[in-house]
PDB file of C-alpha atoms in Angstrom:
ATOM      1  CA  ASP A   1      36.884  78.603 -39.659  1.00 92.00           C
ATOM      2  CA  LEU A   2      34.146  79.787 -41.848  1.00 94.00           C
ATOM      3  CA  ALA A   3      34.369  83.515 -40.942  1.00 94.00           C
ATOM      4  CA  GLN A   4      38.107  83.151 -41.294  1.00 96.00           C
ATOM      5  CA  GLY A   5      37.970  81.679 -44.716  1.00 97.00           C
ATOM      6  CA  ILE A   6      35.585  84.494 -45.852  1.00 98.00           C
ATOM      7  CA  VAL A   7      37.771  87.137 -44.417  1.00 98.00           C
ATOM      8  CA  ALA A   8      40.943  85.701 -45.997  1.00 98.00           C
ATOM      9  CA  ALA A   9      39.321  85.283 -49.370  1.00 98.00           C
ATOM     10  CA  LEU A  10      38.149  88.948 -49.168  1.00 98.00           C
ATOM     11  CA  TYR A  11      41.659  89.952 -48.150  1.00 98.00           C
ATOM     12  CA  THR A  12      43.249  88.483 -51.222  1.00 98.00           C
ATOM     13  CA  GLN A  13      40.908  90.535 -53.254  1.00 98.00           C
ATOM     14  CA  GLY A  14      41.966  93.687 -51.596  1.00 98.00           C
ATOM     15  CA  PHE A  15      39.622  94.383 -48.826  1.00 97.00           C
ATOM     16  CA  ARG A  16      41.256  95.601 -45.586  1.00 97.00           C
ATOM     17  CA  LYS A  17      38.413  96.655 -43.245  1.00 97.00           C
ATOM     18  CA  PHE A  18      35.958  94.342 -42.071  1.00 97.00           C
ATOM     19  CA  PHE A  19      32.576  94.691 -40.373  1.00 96.00           C
ATOM     20  CA  LEU A  20      31.770  91.450 -38.667  1.00 95.00           C
ATOM     21  CA  ILE A  21      27.776  91.580 -37.586  1.00 92.00           C
ATOM     22  CA  SER A  22      26.724  88.611 -35.592  1.00 90.00           C
ATOM     23  CA  GLY A  23      22.858  88.017 -35.446  1.00 84.00           C
ATOM     24  CA  HIS A  24      23.225  85.995 -32.382  1.00 76.00           C
ATOM     25  CA  ALA A  25      23.748  87.323 -28.731  1.00 65.00           C
ATOM     26  CA  ASP A  26      25.726  84.429 -27.211  1.00 70.00           C
ATOM     27  CA  GLU A  27      28.851  85.611 -25.839  1.00 80.00           C
ATOM     28  CA  SER A  28      31.036  82.815 -26.702  1.00 80.00           C
ATOM     29  CA  GLN A  29      30.031  83.210 -30.438  1.00 87.00           C
ATOM     30  CA  LEU A  30      31.108  86.790 -30.325  1.00 91.00           C
ATOM     31  CA  PHE A  31      34.358  86.082 -28.382  1.00 93.00           C
ATOM     32  CA  THR A  32      35.146  83.385 -31.221  1.00 93.00           C
ATOM     33  CA  LEU A  33      34.933  86.133 -33.776  1.00 95.00           C
ATOM     34  CA  ARG A  34      37.005  88.620 -31.866  1.00 96.00           C
ATOM     35  CA  GLU A  35      39.713  86.080 -31.275  1.00 96.00           C
ATOM     36  CA  MET A  36      39.571  85.251 -35.202  1.00 97.00           C
ATOM     37  CA  ALA A  37      39.926  88.914 -35.849  1.00 97.00           C
ATOM     38  CA  GLU A  38      42.647  89.394 -33.594  1.00 97.00           C
ATOM     39  CA  ASP A  39      44.584  86.555 -34.990  1.00 96.00           C
ATOM     40  CA  PHE A  40      44.047  87.666 -38.482  1.00 97.00           C
ATOM     41  CA  MET A  41      45.473  91.056 -37.708  1.00 97.00           C
ATOM     42  CA  LYS A  42      48.588  89.549 -36.035  1.00 97.00           C
ATOM     43  CA  SER A  43      50.062  88.654 -39.376  1.00 95.00           C
ATOM     44  CA  ARG A  44      48.404  91.494 -41.428  1.00 97.00           C
ATOM     45  CA  ASP A  45      49.270  95.084 -40.406  1.00 96.00           C
ATOM     46  CA  ASP A  46      46.797  96.662 -42.683  1.00 97.00           C
ATOM     47  CA  ALA A  47      43.639  94.696 -41.750  1.00 97.00           C
ATOM     48  CA  PHE A  48      40.981  96.235 -39.498  1.00 97.00           C
ATOM     49  CA  PHE A  49      38.008  94.858 -37.743  1.00 97.00           C
ATOM     50  CA  HIS A  50      34.844  95.998 -36.103  1.00 96.00           C
ATOM     51  CA  LEU A  51      32.520  93.563 -34.269  1.00 95.00           C
ATOM     52  CA  LEU A  52      28.921  94.370 -33.788  1.00 92.00           C
ATOM     53  CA  CYS A  53      25.981  92.094 -32.532  1.00 89.00           C
ATOM     54  CA  SER A  54      22.766  93.006 -34.146  1.00 88.00           C
ATOM     55  CA  TYR A  55      21.011  91.761 -31.167  1.00 85.00           C
ATOM     56  CA  HIS A  56      22.452  94.304 -28.951  1.00 86.00           C
ATOM     57  CA  VAL A  57      21.614  96.892 -31.493  1.00 88.00           C
ATOM     58  CA  ASN A  58      18.305  95.535 -31.690  1.00 89.00           C
ATOM     59  CA  LEU A  59      17.777  95.917 -27.710  1.00 87.00           C
ATOM     60  CA  ASP A  60      19.121  99.520 -28.024  1.00 87.00           C
ATOM     61  CA  ALA A  61      16.623 100.394 -30.725  1.00 87.00           C
ATOM     62  CA  ALA A  62      13.625  98.728 -28.933  1.00 89.00           C
ATOM     63  CA  GLY A  63      14.534 100.309 -25.670  1.00 85.00           C
ATOM     64  CA  GLU A  64      12.796 103.647 -26.556  1.00 82.00           C
ATOM     65  CA  TRP A  65       9.471 101.538 -26.611  1.00 85.00           C
ATOM     66  CA  LEU A  66       9.876  98.615 -24.225  1.00 83.00           C
ATOM     67  CA  ASP A  67      11.865  97.825 -21.029  1.00 82.00           C
ATOM     68  CA  THR A  68      14.273  95.241 -22.600  1.00 81.00           C
ATOM     69  CA  THR A  69      16.185  94.410 -19.252  1.00 81.00           C
ATOM     70  CA  GLN A  70      13.936  91.248 -19.158  1.00 83.00           C
ATOM     71  CA  ASP A  71      13.778  90.339 -22.706  1.00 86.00           C
ATOM     72  CA  PHE A  72      16.084  88.096 -24.491  1.00 85.00           C
ATOM     73  CA  HIS A  73      15.715  84.952 -26.356  1.00 88.00           C
ATOM     74  CA  ALA A  74      12.203  84.586 -28.231  1.00 90.00           C
ATOM     75  CA  GLY A  75      10.953  87.391 -26.156  1.00 92.00           C
ATOM     76  CA  ALA A  76       9.087  90.623 -27.421  1.00 93.00           C
ATOM     77  CA  VAL A  77      11.987  91.903 -29.375  1.00 93.00           C
ATOM     78  CA  GLU A  78      12.976  88.814 -31.408  1.00 92.00           C
ATOM     79  CA  THR A  79       9.401  87.588 -31.866  1.00 94.00           C
ATOM     80  CA  SER A  80       8.427  91.212 -33.222  1.00 95.00           C
ATOM     81  CA  LEU A  81      11.354  91.157 -35.544  1.00 95.00           C
ATOM     82  CA  MET A  82      10.256  87.656 -36.829  1.00 95.00           C
ATOM     83  CA  LEU A  83       6.783  88.689 -37.212  1.00 97.00           C
ATOM     84  CA  TYR A  84       8.025  91.669 -39.343  1.00 97.00           C
ATOM     85  CA  LEU A  85      10.566  89.627 -41.343  1.00 97.00           C
ATOM     86  CA  ARG A  86       9.302  86.142 -41.528  1.00 97.00           C
ATOM     87  CA  PRO A  87       5.952  85.684 -39.904  1.00 96.00           C
ATOM     88  CA  ASP A  88       5.560  82.285 -41.741  1.00 96.00           C
ATOM     89  CA  LEU A  89       8.055  80.896 -39.191  1.00 95.00           C
ATOM     90  CA  VAL A  90       6.309  82.316 -36.082  1.00 94.00           C
ATOM     91  CA  LYS A  91       4.301  79.855 -34.119  1.00 90.00           C
ATOM     92  CA  THR A  92       1.802  82.218 -32.243  1.00 85.00           C
ATOM     93  CA  ALA A  93       0.048  79.292 -30.603  1.00 81.00           C
ATOM     94  CA  LYS A  94       3.257  78.616 -28.548  1.00 80.00           C
ATOM     95  CA  TYR A  95       3.570  82.107 -27.078  1.00 85.00           C
ATOM     96  CA  ALA A  96       4.209  82.056 -23.422  1.00 88.00           C
ATOM     97  CA  VAL A  97       6.144  84.122 -21.165  1.00 91.00           C
ATOM     98  CA  GLY A  98       9.411  82.364 -20.168  1.00 91.00           C
ATOM     99  CA  ILE A  99      12.515  82.771 -18.055  1.00 91.00           C
ATOM    100  CA  ASN A 100      15.992  81.256 -18.180  1.00 90.00           C
ATOM    101  CA  GLU A 101      16.646  79.843 -14.868  1.00 94.00           C
ATOM    102  CA  ILE A 102      20.003  78.308 -15.581  1.00 93.00           C
ATOM    103  CA  PRO A 103      22.087  79.266 -12.568  1.00 94.00           C
ATOM    104  CA  GLU A 104      24.651  82.051 -13.295  1.00 91.00           C
ATOM    105  CA  TYR A 105      28.110  80.834 -13.919  1.00 93.00           C
ATOM    106  CA  GLU A 106      27.033  77.093 -13.997  1.00 94.00           C
ATOM    107  CA  ILE A 107      27.218  74.729 -16.986  1.00 93.00           C
ATOM    108  CA  VAL A 108      24.334  72.501 -16.931  1.00 96.00           C
ATOM    109  CA  ARG A 109      23.898  69.124 -18.640  1.00 95.00           C
ATOM    110  CA  ASP A 110      20.228  69.596 -19.368  1.00 96.00           C
ATOM    111  CA  LYS A 111      19.299  73.196 -20.293  1.00 92.00           C
ATOM    112  CA  LYS A 112      15.577  72.222 -20.633  1.00 94.00           C
ATOM    113  CA  LYS A 113      15.502  71.523 -16.905  1.00 95.00           C
ATOM    114  CA  TYR A 114      16.107  75.169 -16.026  1.00 95.00           C
ATOM    115  CA  TRP A 115      14.568  76.613 -19.339  1.00 92.00           C
ATOM    116  CA  PRO A 116      11.860  74.403 -20.510  1.00 92.00           C
ATOM    117  CA  SER A 117      10.364  76.897 -23.056  1.00 90.00           C
ATOM    118  CA  GLY A 118      13.471  78.242 -24.397  1.00 89.00           C
ATOM    119  CA  VAL A 119      11.752  81.634 -23.998  1.00 92.00           C
ATOM    120  CA  ASP A 120      13.286  84.448 -21.928  1.00 90.00           C
ATOM    121  CA  GLY A 121      11.057  87.269 -22.300  1.00 91.00           C
ATOM    122  CA  ASN A 122       7.442  88.191 -23.197  1.00 92.00           C
ATOM    123  CA  PRO A 123       6.483  87.317 -26.759  1.00 94.00           C
ATOM    124  CA  LEU A 124       2.962  88.041 -25.956  1.00 92.00           C
ATOM    125  CA  ALA A 125       4.123  91.898 -26.141  1.00 92.00           C
ATOM    126  CA  ALA A 126       5.239  91.313 -29.778  1.00 94.00           C
ATOM    127  CA  SER A 127       3.746  92.903 -32.869  1.00 94.00           C
ATOM    128  CA  GLU A 128       4.683  93.062 -36.513  1.00 96.00           C
ATOM    129  CA  ASP A 129       4.657  96.789 -36.317  1.00 96.00           C
ATOM    130  CA  PHE A 130       6.801  96.779 -33.334  1.00 95.00           C
ATOM    131  CA  GLY A 131       9.352  94.590 -35.508  1.00 95.00           C
ATOM    132  CA  HIS A 132       9.154  97.071 -38.148  1.00 96.00           C
ATOM    133  CA  ARG A 133      10.045  99.957 -36.103  1.00 95.00           C
ATOM    134  CA  ILE A 134      13.005  98.061 -34.381  1.00 94.00           C
ATOM    135  CA  PHE A 135      14.139  96.778 -37.713  1.00 95.00           C
ATOM    136  CA  GLU A 136      14.169 100.319 -39.273  1.00 95.00           C
ATOM    137  CA  LYS A 137      16.092 101.772 -36.312  1.00 94.00           C
ATOM    138  CA  THR A 138      18.540  98.952 -36.154  1.00 93.00           C
ATOM    139  CA  VAL A 139      19.461  99.374 -39.834  1.00 94.00           C
ATOM    140  CA  ALA A 140      19.924 103.006 -39.537  1.00 94.00           C
ATOM    141  CA  GLN A 141      22.063 102.574 -36.541  1.00 93.00           C
ATOM    142  CA  ILE A 142      24.287  99.980 -38.081  1.00 93.00           C
ATOM    143  CA  ARG A 143      24.419 101.959 -41.395  1.00 94.00           C
ATOM    144  CA  LYS A 144      25.563 105.072 -39.338  1.00 94.00           C
ATOM    145  CA  TYR A 145      28.094 103.105 -37.617  1.00 93.00           C
ATOM    146  CA  VAL A 146      29.660 101.470 -40.871  1.00 93.00           C
ATOM    147  CA  SER A 147      29.425 104.809 -42.644  1.00 94.00           C
ATOM    148  CA  VAL A 148      31.398 106.796 -39.846  1.00 94.00           C
ATOM    149  CA  ASN A 149      33.768 103.951 -39.481  1.00 93.00           C
ATOM    150  CA  SER A 150      34.566 102.876 -42.947  1.00 85.00           C
ATOM    151  CA  LYS A 151      36.535 105.984 -43.994  1.00 77.00           C
TER     152      LYS A 151
END
């Protein structure tokens, strides 16, 4: 509802092309944004949307320096970005390698039973410098995508 309200307000001001950039990788959130955009376009033939997930772009950017196949929530990539952007929010004393063991395709009542740390990856591999490099490359990739597709 919030995203739809913002898009509707911008539309009434003359905006027609929208770039939705989610900072969270959960597929249900991306699906919800996609559904909102599709519904919005049904009644407005001149509205256009793009949907990017910055986390996926971060993983692509980091892939040059790190195997990101086993890195997700609070792993090396996210922790490095936070060390660069907001080091005051990073609790280095709690660093520990973790793995999400929620059974695939299962909805569970207690996530902590299968994923007690909330970490899926290796925050021990994180660094502020790595976060800076990921951030700069991510911004450049998103800037290029928006530039090419905003015409």
